[in-house]
Tab-separated table of C-alpha atoms in Angstrom:
chain	number	residue	atom	x	y	z
A	1	MET	CA	0.000	0.000	0.000
A	2	LYS	CA	1.516	3.328	-1.117
A	3	PRO	CA	1.796	5.944	1.678
A	4	VAL	CA	-0.685	8.792	1.337
A	5	ILE	CA	1.004	12.177	0.927
A	6	VAL	CA	-0.437	14.850	3.224
A	7	PRO	CA	0.887	18.367	2.549
A	8	VAL	CA	0.171	20.553	5.596
A	9	ALA	CA	-0.085	24.298	4.948
A	10	PHE	CA	-0.971	27.238	7.166
A	11	GLY	CA	-3.636	28.187	4.632
A	12	THR	CA	-5.139	31.436	3.405
A	13	THR	CA	-8.591	32.956	3.009
A	14	SER	CA	-7.618	35.017	-0.045
A	15	LYS	CA	-7.414	34.241	-3.750
A	16	ALA	CA	-3.757	33.369	-3.115
A	17	LEU	CA	-5.190	29.920	-2.348
A	18	GLU	CA	-4.474	29.258	-6.021
A	19	THR	CA	-0.785	28.961	-5.146
A	20	TYR	CA	-1.459	25.626	-3.479
A	21	ASN	CA	-2.788	24.272	-6.774
A	22	VAL	CA	0.625	24.888	-8.324
A	23	ILE	CA	2.304	22.933	-5.534
A	24	ASP	CA	-0.321	20.178	-5.649
A	25	GLU	CA	0.273	19.611	-9.358
A	26	ALA	CA	4.034	19.419	-8.835
A	27	ILE	CA	3.663	16.849	-6.040
A	28	LYS	CA	1.312	14.687	-8.110
A	29	GLN	CA	3.661	14.860	-11.067
A	30	ARG	CA	6.573	13.685	-8.909
A	31	PHE	CA	4.539	10.987	-7.097
A	32	PRO	CA	1.851	9.911	-9.580
A	33	GLU	CA	1.146	6.620	-7.789
A	34	HIS	CA	0.404	8.251	-4.418
A	35	GLU	CA	-2.837	9.758	-3.205
A	36	VAL	CA	-2.490	13.378	-2.053
A	37	ARG	CA	-4.714	14.861	0.676
A	38	TRP	CA	-4.122	18.391	1.943
A	39	ALA	CA	-4.474	19.532	5.551
A	40	TRP	CA	-4.469	23.037	7.040
A	41	SER	CA	-2.847	24.021	10.316
A	42	SER	CA	-4.428	27.443	10.940
A	43	ARG	CA	-7.591	27.344	13.040
A	44	MET	CA	-8.444	30.901	11.968
A	45	VAL	CA	-8.241	29.987	8.293
A	46	ARG	CA	-10.339	26.858	8.811
A	47	ASP	CA	-13.009	28.816	10.726
A	48	VAL	CA	-13.241	31.553	8.078
A	49	MET	CA	-13.436	29.066	5.229
A	50	LYS	CA	-16.086	27.070	7.091
A	51	LYS	CA	-18.282	30.179	7.135
A	52	LYS	CA	-17.768	30.360	3.374
A	53	GLY	CA	-18.988	26.785	3.023
A	54	ARG	CA	-15.598	25.158	2.478
A	55	HIS	CA	-14.094	22.524	4.724
A	56	PHE	CA	-10.355	22.772	5.350
A	57	PRO	CA	-9.437	19.641	7.346
A	58	HIS	CA	-6.981	19.796	10.215
A	59	PRO	CA	-4.067	17.302	10.131
A	60	HIS	CA	-5.632	15.175	12.880
A	61	GLU	CA	-8.857	14.952	10.841
A	62	VAL	CA	-6.968	13.657	7.839
A	63	LEU	CA	-5.098	11.160	10.000
A	64	ALA	CA	-8.374	9.946	11.529
A	65	GLU	CA	-9.792	9.425	8.045
A	66	LEU	CA	-6.718	7.480	6.968
A	67	ALA	CA	-6.863	5.331	10.103
A	68	GLY	CA	-10.522	4.585	9.434
A	69	GLU	CA	-9.623	3.475	5.922
A	70	GLY	CA	-6.949	1.132	7.232
A	71	LYS	CA	-3.999	3.081	5.837
A	72	ASP	CA	-0.707	1.995	7.381
A	73	TRP	CA	1.523	4.941	6.455
A	74	ALA	CA	1.270	8.607	5.611
A	75	VAL	CA	3.982	11.063	4.619
A	76	MET	CA	3.178	14.529	5.941
A	77	GLN	CA	5.004	17.356	4.222
A	78	SER	CA	5.188	20.621	6.118
A	79	MET	CA	4.514	23.549	3.785
A	80	HIS	CA	5.756	26.017	6.394
A	81	LEU	CA	8.820	28.141	5.688
A	82	ILE	CA	10.643	27.651	8.996
A	83	CYS	CA	10.535	25.303	12.003
A	84	GLY	CA	8.383	27.637	14.089
A	85	HIS	CA	5.268	27.198	16.206
A	86	GLU	CA	3.114	25.751	13.418
A	87	PHE	CA	5.642	23.016	12.649
A	88	THR	CA	6.217	22.257	16.341
A	89	ARG	CA	2.480	21.834	16.883
A	90	LEU	CA	2.298	19.615	13.831
A	91	LEU	CA	4.898	17.262	15.281
A	92	ASP	CA	2.952	17.098	18.547
A	93	GLU	CA	-0.284	16.275	16.746
A	94	VAL	CA	0.826	13.569	14.324
A	95	HIS	CA	1.952	10.976	16.862
A	96	THR	CA	-1.398	9.223	16.903
A	97	GLY	CA	-0.104	5.685	16.398
A	98	THR	CA	-2.157	4.894	13.290
A	99	PRO	CA	-1.284	5.433	10.564
A	100	ARG	CA	2.461	5.667	11.073
A	101	ILE	CA	3.886	9.020	9.986
A	102	SER	CA	7.027	10.283	8.316
A	103	VAL	CA	7.289	14.091	8.327
A	104	GLY	CA	8.977	16.208	5.679
A	105	LEU	CA	10.797	19.295	7.004
A	106	PRO	CA	9.809	22.938	6.337
A	107	LEU	CA	11.419	24.914	3.539
A	108	ILE	CA	14.474	26.270	5.402
A	109	THR	CA	15.969	23.911	7.948
A	110	SER	CA	19.664	23.822	7.034
A	111	PRO	CA	22.405	26.026	5.543
A	112	GLU	CA	21.934	24.126	2.277
A	113	ASP	CA	18.223	24.977	2.264
A	114	CYS	CA	19.031	28.614	2.946
A	115	ARG	CA	21.479	28.704	0.057
A	116	TRP	CA	18.909	27.057	-2.229
A	117	VAL	CA	16.295	29.699	-1.365
A	118	VAL	CA	18.777	32.556	-1.826
A	119	ASP	CA	19.703	31.246	-5.281
A	120	ALA	CA	16.050	30.690	-6.198
A	121	MET	CA	15.134	34.296	-5.361
A	122	GLY	CA	18.037	35.894	-7.173
A	123	HIS	CA	15.923	36.920	-10.164
A	124	LEU	CA	13.874	39.134	-7.837
A	125	VAL	CA	16.833	41.235	-6.696
A	126	SER	CA	16.766	44.683	-8.293
A	127	ASP	CA	19.635	45.658	-10.563
A	128	ARG	CA	18.957	49.377	-10.077
A	129	GLU	CA	21.514	51.287	-8.017
A	130	ASP	CA	18.817	53.429	-6.411
A	131	GLU	CA	16.509	50.524	-5.513
A	132	ALA	CA	16.798	48.171	-2.544
A	133	THR	CA	15.190	44.746	-2.484
A	134	LEU	CA	13.311	43.859	0.695
A	135	PHE	CA	12.116	40.331	1.478
A	136	ILE	CA	9.380	40.357	4.136
A	137	GLY	CA	8.424	37.191	6.017
A	138	HIS	CA	5.712	36.486	8.561
A	139	GLY	CA	8.009	36.498	11.591
A	140	THR	CA	7.731	34.564	14.844
A	141	ASP	CA	8.562	34.676	18.544
A	142	HIS	CA	9.730	31.055	18.301
A	143	PRO	CA	13.518	30.537	18.558
A	144	ALA	CA	13.424	29.860	14.821
A	145	TRP	CA	13.189	33.653	14.323
A	146	THR	CA	16.943	33.587	13.748
A	147	THR	CA	16.356	31.842	10.409
A	148	TYR	CA	15.491	35.228	8.917
A	149	PHE	CA	18.874	36.612	9.942
A	150	ALA	CA	20.713	33.668	8.419
A	151	LEU	CA	18.794	34.278	5.204
A	152	ASP	CA	19.566	38.005	5.357
A	153	ALA	CA	23.282	37.323	5.771
A	154	MET	CA	23.359	34.957	2.792
A	155	LEU	CA	21.367	37.401	0.651
A	156	LYS	CA	23.833	40.198	1.390
A	157	ASN	CA	26.841	37.940	0.830
A	158	THR	CA	25.430	36.878	-2.525
A	159	TYR	CA	23.780	40.013	-3.911
A	160	GLY	CA	25.331	42.847	-1.933
A	161	PRO	CA	24.189	45.435	0.611
A	162	GLY	CA	21.085	46.385	-1.371
A	163	THR	CA	19.125	43.419	-0.036
A	164	PHE	CA	17.199	43.580	3.234
A	165	THR	CA	14.996	41.199	5.223
A	166	GLY	CA	12.048	42.130	7.419
A	167	VAL	CA	9.096	40.478	9.150
A	168	VAL	CA	5.462	41.389	9.741
A	169	GLU	CA	5.511	40.178	13.339
A	170	GLY	CA	8.525	40.237	15.638
A	171	PHE	CA	12.060	41.516	15.254
A	172	PRO	CA	13.202	43.615	13.481
A	173	GLU	CA	10.414	46.210	13.639
A	174	ALA	CA	9.192	47.638	10.342
A	175	GLU	CA	10.307	51.149	11.271
A	176	ASP	CA	13.862	49.918	11.852
A	177	VAL	CA	14.027	48.283	8.429
A	178	VAL	CA	12.621	51.371	6.718
A	179	SER	CA	15.229	53.493	8.512
A	180	ALA	CA	18.006	51.132	7.425
A	181	VAL	CA	16.930	51.313	3.781
A	182	LYS	CA	16.774	55.118	3.966
A	183	ALA	CA	20.124	55.388	5.730
A	184	ALA	CA	21.705	53.306	2.964
A	185	GLY	CA	20.674	55.997	0.473
A	186	PHE	CA	18.014	54.153	-1.500
A	187	THR	CA	15.110	56.144	-2.960
A	188	ARG	CA	13.216	53.104	-4.213
A	189	VAL	CA	12.472	49.656	-2.773
A	190	LYS	CA	11.140	46.465	-4.267
A	191	ILE	CA	9.109	44.556	-1.673
A	192	VAL	CA	8.953	40.782	-2.062
A	193	PRO	CA	6.632	38.722	0.194
A	194	LEU	CA	8.844	36.028	1.723
A	195	MET	CA	5.715	33.948	2.214
A	196	LEU	CA	4.396	30.870	0.491
A	197	VAL	CA	1.291	32.787	-0.595
A	198	ALA	CA	0.607	36.511	-0.937
A	199	GLY	CA	-2.472	36.341	1.259
A	200	VAL	CA	-3.950	38.572	3.950
A	201	HIS	CA	-0.570	39.661	5.339
A	202	TYR	CA	0.425	40.833	1.884
A	203	LEU	CA	-2.874	42.581	1.196
A	204	GLU	CA	-3.066	44.344	4.561
A	205	ASP	CA	0.396	44.591	6.149
A	206	LEU	CA	2.542	45.054	3.053
A	207	ALA	CA	0.315	46.673	0.438
A	208	GLY	CA	-2.575	47.976	2.562
A	209	ASP	CA	-3.910	51.522	2.666
A	210	GLU	CA	-3.375	51.965	6.411
A	211	GLU	CA	-0.593	54.382	7.322
A	212	ASP	CA	1.387	51.649	9.078
A	213	SER	CA	1.541	49.331	6.059
A	214	TRP	CA	5.063	48.760	4.768
A	215	LYS	CA	4.211	50.517	1.503
A	216	ASN	CA	3.054	53.640	3.308
A	217	LEU	CA	5.853	53.609	5.871
A	218	PHE	CA	8.300	53.863	2.975
A	219	ALA	CA	6.178	56.523	1.267
A	220	ALA	CA	6.281	58.617	4.446
A	221	GLU	CA	10.091	58.615	4.161
A	222	GLY	CA	10.025	59.591	0.491
A	223	ILE	CA	10.880	56.094	-0.741
A	224	ASP	CA	8.856	54.705	-3.645
A	225	ALA	CA	7.808	51.095	-3.039
A	226	THR	CA	7.065	48.541	-5.754
A	227	LEU	CA	5.445	45.311	-4.560
A	228	ILE	CA	5.635	41.813	-5.989
A	229	ASP	CA	2.105	40.411	-5.651
A	230	ARG	CA	2.923	36.708	-5.579
A	231	GLY	CA	4.290	34.521	-2.824
A	232	ILE	CA	7.333	32.332	-3.376
A	233	GLY	CA	5.114	29.246	-3.646
A	234	TYR	CA	4.758	30.009	-7.356
A	235	MET	CA	8.496	29.656	-7.923
A	236	PRO	CA	9.529	26.271	-9.412
A	237	GLU	CA	12.794	26.105	-7.445
A	238	ILE	CA	10.987	26.734	-4.153
A	239	VAL	CA	8.478	23.982	-4.927
A	240	ARG	CA	11.378	21.728	-5.888
A	241	LEU	CA	12.951	22.211	-2.458
A	242	PHE	CA	9.709	21.221	-0.733
A	243	ILE	CA	9.566	18.139	-2.934
A	244	ARG	CA	13.159	17.308	-2.011
A	245	HIS	CA	12.138	17.306	1.653
A	246	LEU	CA	9.133	15.185	0.738
A	247	GLU	CA	11.393	12.715	-1.052
A	248	GLU	CA	13.577	12.462	2.054
A	249	ALA	CA	10.522	11.736	4.217
A	250	MET	CA	9.309	9.157	1.700
A	251	ASP	CA	12.750	7.497	1.696
A	252	MET	CA	12.430	6.989	5.451
A	253	VAL	CA	9.320	4.916	4.846
A	254	LEU	CA	10.861	2.950	1.995
A	255	GLU	CA	14.049	2.252	3.967
A	256	SER	CA	11.966	0.890	6.845
A	257	GLY	CA	10.692	-1.804	4.526
A	258	ALA	CA	7.109	-0.869	5.345
A	259	VAL	CA	6.081	-0.721	1.675
């Protein structure tokens, strides 16, 4: 019996949900003989979508279904970017006994992953001398917050001092990043959502009309902001890295001799 593949994403309530279709197609192309069932880790997203008449199953719901169908193994692939709270909770929730689980790691979990992501995003770095490139992630108060600084260091080492990294929640504060871009002498900035999907955080925190959105914080300092309106989940090399982690999790099952 082939292990069922269960990609687990945070989810979104916006039209950026389409991004997951791109990833789903890539997974099915790589593993055509395996069933794929998605699960969603965000309670808020599941509640909102339920009100819209759509059911977004939680990982434990999918596992219960698989157990009821007599499935022996499942390979859960985290679609999170870092090993933060969402991934930690996922690990706590999947140890149900049946079916047995192998878990694929989030996008950036090693220096090699970080290098892969830096290379994959190179085409987004501005080649204008007056324009900085700013990658903005979700942020976290989990110890994994340092991942953003590792990524920032590699970006600067690879593409120069015109690249910056920020987060919506946590450290560094938006005002500090804006000040750093201004102090470096840039009059323009390209903002790239360092998120799997350009969902609500993109629409409200990055591109929103409120005065504290990143776009308007830059405008207040006389810096013209251009925003990329897609998350990195559309990028083939990013999807390929997730699939590499999925392959590693699948290999654990195959090496066990379970299938």
